[in-house]
PDB file of C-alpha atoms in Angstrom:
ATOM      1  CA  UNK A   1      11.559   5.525  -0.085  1.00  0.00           C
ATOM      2  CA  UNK A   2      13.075   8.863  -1.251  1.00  0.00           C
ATOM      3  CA  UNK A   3      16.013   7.005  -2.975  1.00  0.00           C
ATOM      4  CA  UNK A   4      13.828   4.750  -4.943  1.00  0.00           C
ATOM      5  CA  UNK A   5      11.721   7.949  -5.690  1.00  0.00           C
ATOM      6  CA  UNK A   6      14.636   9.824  -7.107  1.00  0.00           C
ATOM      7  CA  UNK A   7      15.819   6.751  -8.763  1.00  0.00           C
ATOM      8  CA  UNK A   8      12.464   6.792 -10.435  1.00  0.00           C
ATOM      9  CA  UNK A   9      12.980  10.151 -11.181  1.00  0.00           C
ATOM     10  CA  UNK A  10      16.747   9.716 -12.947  1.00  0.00           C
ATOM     11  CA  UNK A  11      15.176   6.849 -15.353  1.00  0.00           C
ATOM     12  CA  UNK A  12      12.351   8.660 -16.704  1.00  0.00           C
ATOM     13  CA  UNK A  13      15.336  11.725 -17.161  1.00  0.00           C
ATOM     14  CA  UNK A  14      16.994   9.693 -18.883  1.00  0.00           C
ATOM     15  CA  UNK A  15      13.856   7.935 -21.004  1.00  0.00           C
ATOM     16  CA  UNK A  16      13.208  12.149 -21.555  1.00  0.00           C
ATOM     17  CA  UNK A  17      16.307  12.063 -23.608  1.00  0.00           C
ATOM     18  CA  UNK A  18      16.246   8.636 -25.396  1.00  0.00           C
ATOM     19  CA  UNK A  19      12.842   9.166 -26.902  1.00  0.00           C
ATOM     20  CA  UNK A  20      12.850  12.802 -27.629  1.00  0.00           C
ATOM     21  CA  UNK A  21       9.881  13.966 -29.018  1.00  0.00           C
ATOM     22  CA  UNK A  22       8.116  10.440 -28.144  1.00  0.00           C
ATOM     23  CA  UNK A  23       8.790  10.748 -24.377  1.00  0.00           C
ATOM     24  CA  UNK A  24       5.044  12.271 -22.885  1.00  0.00           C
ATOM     25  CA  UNK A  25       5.699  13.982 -19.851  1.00  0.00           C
ATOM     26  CA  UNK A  26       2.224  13.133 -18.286  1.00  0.00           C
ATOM     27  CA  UNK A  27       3.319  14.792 -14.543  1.00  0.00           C
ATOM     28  CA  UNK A  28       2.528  10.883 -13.106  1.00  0.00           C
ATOM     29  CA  UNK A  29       5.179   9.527 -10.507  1.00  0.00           C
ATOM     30  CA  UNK A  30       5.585   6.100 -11.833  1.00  0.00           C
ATOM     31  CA  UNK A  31       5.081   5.576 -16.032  1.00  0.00           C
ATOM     32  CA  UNK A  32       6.451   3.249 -18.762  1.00  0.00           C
ATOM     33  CA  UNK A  33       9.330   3.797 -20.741  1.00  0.00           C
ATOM     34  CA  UNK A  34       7.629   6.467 -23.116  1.00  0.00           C
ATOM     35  CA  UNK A  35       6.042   8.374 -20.095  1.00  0.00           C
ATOM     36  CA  UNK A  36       2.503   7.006 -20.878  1.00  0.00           C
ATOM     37  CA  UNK A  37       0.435   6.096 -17.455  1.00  0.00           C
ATOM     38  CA  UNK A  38       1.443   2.456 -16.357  1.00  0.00           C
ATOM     39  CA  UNK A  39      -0.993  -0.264 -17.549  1.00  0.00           C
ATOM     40  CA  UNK A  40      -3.167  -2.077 -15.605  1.00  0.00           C
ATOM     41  CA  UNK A  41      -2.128  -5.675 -16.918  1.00  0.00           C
ATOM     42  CA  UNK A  42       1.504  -4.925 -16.846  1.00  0.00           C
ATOM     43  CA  UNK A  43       1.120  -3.825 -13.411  1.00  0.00           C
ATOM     44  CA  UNK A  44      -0.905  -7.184 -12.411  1.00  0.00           C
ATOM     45  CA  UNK A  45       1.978  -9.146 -13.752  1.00  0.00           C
ATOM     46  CA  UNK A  46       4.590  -7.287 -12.748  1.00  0.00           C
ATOM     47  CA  UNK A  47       2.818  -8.412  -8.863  1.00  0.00           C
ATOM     48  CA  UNK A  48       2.301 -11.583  -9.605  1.00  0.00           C
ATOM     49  CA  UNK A  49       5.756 -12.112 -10.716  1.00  0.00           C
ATOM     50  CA  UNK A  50       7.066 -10.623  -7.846  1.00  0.00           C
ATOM     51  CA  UNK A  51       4.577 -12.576  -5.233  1.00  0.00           C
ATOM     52  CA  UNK A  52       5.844 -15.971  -6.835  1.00  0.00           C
ATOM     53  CA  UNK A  53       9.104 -15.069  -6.115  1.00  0.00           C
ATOM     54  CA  UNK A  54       8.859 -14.514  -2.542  1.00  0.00           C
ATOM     55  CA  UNK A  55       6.922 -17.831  -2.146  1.00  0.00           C
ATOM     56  CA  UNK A  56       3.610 -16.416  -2.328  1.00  0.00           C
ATOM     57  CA  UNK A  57       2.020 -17.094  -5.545  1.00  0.00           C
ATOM     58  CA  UNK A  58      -1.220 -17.329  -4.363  1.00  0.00           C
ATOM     59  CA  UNK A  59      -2.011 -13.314  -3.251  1.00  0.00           C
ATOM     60  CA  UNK A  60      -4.346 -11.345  -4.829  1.00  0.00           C
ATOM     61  CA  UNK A  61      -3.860  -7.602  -5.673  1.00  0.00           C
ATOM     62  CA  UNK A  62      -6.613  -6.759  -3.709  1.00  0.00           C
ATOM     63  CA  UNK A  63      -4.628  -7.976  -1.061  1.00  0.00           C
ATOM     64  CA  UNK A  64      -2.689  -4.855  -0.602  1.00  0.00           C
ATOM     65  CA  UNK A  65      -5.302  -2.772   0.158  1.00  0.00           C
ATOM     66  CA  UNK A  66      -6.075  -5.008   2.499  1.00  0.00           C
ATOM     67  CA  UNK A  67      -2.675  -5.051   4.172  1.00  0.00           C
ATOM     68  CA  UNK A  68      -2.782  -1.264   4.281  1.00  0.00           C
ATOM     69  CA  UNK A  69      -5.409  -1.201   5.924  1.00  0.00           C
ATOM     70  CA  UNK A  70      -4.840  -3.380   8.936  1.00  0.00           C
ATOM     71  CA  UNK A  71      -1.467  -1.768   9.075  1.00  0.00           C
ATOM     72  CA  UNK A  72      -2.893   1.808   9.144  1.00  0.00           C
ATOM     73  CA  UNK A  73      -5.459   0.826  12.224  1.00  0.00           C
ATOM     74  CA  UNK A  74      -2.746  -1.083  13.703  1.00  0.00           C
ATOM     75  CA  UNK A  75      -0.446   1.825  14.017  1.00  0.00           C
ATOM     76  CA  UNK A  76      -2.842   3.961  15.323  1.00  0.00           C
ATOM     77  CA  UNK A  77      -4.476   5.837  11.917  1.00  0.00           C
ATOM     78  CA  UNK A  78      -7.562   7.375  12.912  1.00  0.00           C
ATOM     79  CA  UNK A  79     -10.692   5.298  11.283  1.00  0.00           C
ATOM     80  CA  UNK A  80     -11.999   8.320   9.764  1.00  0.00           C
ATOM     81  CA  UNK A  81      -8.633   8.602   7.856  1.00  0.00           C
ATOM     82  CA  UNK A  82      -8.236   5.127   7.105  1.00  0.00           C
ATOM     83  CA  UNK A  83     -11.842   5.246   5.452  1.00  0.00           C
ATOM     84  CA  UNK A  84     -11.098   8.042   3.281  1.00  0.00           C
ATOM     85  CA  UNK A  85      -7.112   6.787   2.069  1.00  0.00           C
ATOM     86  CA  UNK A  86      -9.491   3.437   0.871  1.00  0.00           C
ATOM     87  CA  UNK A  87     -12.428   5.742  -0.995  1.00  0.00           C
ATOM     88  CA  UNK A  88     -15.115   3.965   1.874  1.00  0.00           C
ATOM     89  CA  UNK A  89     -18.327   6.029   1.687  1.00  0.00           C
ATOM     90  CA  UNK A  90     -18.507   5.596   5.605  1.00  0.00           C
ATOM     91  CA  UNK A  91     -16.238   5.457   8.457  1.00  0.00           C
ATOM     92  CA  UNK A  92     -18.568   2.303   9.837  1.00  0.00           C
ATOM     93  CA  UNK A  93     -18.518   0.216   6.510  1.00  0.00           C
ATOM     94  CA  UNK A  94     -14.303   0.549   7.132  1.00  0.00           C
ATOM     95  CA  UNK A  95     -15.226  -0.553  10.902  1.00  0.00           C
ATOM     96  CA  UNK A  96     -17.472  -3.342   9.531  1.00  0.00           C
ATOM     97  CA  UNK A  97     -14.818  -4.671   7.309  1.00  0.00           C
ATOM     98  CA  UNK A  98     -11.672  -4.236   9.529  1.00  0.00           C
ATOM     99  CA  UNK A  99     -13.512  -4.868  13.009  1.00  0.00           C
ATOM    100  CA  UNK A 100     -11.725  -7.663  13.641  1.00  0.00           C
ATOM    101  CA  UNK A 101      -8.437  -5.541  13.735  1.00  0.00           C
ATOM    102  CA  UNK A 102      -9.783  -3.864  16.323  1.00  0.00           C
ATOM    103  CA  UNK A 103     -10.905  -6.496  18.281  1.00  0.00           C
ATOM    104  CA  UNK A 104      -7.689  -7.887  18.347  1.00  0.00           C
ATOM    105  CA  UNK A 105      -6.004  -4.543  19.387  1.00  0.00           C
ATOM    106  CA  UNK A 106      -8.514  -4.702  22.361  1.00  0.00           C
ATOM    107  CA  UNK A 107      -7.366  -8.089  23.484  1.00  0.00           C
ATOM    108  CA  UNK A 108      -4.015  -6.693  23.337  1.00  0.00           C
ATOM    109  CA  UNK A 109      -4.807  -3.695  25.045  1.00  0.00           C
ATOM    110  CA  UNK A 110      -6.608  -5.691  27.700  1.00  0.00           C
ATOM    111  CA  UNK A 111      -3.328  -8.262  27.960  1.00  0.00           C
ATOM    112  CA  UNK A 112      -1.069  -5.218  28.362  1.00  0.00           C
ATOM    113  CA  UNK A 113      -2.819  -3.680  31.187  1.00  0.00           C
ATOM    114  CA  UNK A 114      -3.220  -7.228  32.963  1.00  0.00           C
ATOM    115  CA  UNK A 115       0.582  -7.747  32.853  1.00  0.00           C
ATOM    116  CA  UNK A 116       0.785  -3.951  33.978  1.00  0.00           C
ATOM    117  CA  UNK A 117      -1.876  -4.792  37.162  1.00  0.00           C
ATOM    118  CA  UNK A 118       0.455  -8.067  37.728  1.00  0.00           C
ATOM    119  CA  UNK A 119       3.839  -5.741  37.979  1.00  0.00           C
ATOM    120  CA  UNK A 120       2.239  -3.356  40.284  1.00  0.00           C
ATOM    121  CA  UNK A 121       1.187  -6.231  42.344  1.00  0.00           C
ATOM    122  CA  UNK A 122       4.250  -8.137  42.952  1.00  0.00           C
TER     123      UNK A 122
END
């Protein structure tokens, strides 16, 4: 991640020096070629673009927030942090649209302490 950061960071350098007085330096990580904040549209198409060429034309944006989150409670992010990172008002409208993440980490949790009882026993 840092190399793609400072990759980032040696284009807009060098964008800095192509445009001169045109280049805005508007302090934001990722920007166009002028500086300017990165438009929604080109952003959506950049995504789609890149989804179709993986095979998976079909995914919606809003699909990476949802990825993130199941990832985050999978890995063990507090729910309390995971509601704030997505802008939820309340920890329990995260837990009522990501329960079933949870449920499934229970079943697992249950399946890993069954295997555990079975080793002990044998």
């Amino acid at each position: 991640m840092v190399g793609v950061l400072r990759r980032v960071q040696k284009k807009q350098l060098e964008n800095k020096l192509r445009y001169g007085e045109c280049w805005y330096d508007s302090g934001f990580v990722f920007t166009d070629d002028l500086g300017q904040h990165l438009k929604p549209q080109n952003v959506y198409r950049e995504y789609k673009r890149m989804v179709a060429a993986i095979g998976c034309p079909n995914a919606r944006f809003h699909d990476l927030r949802h990825s993130y989150a199941v990832a985050a409670i999978r890995s063990g992010d507090d729910i309390k942090t995971v509601q704030e990172n997505l802008g939820h008002a309340t920890a329990a409208f995260t837990l009522d649209v990501y329960g079933h993440v949870t449920e499934q980490m229970k079943k697992e949790s249950a399946d890993r302490m069954e295997q555990f009882i079975k080793s002990v026993k044998a």
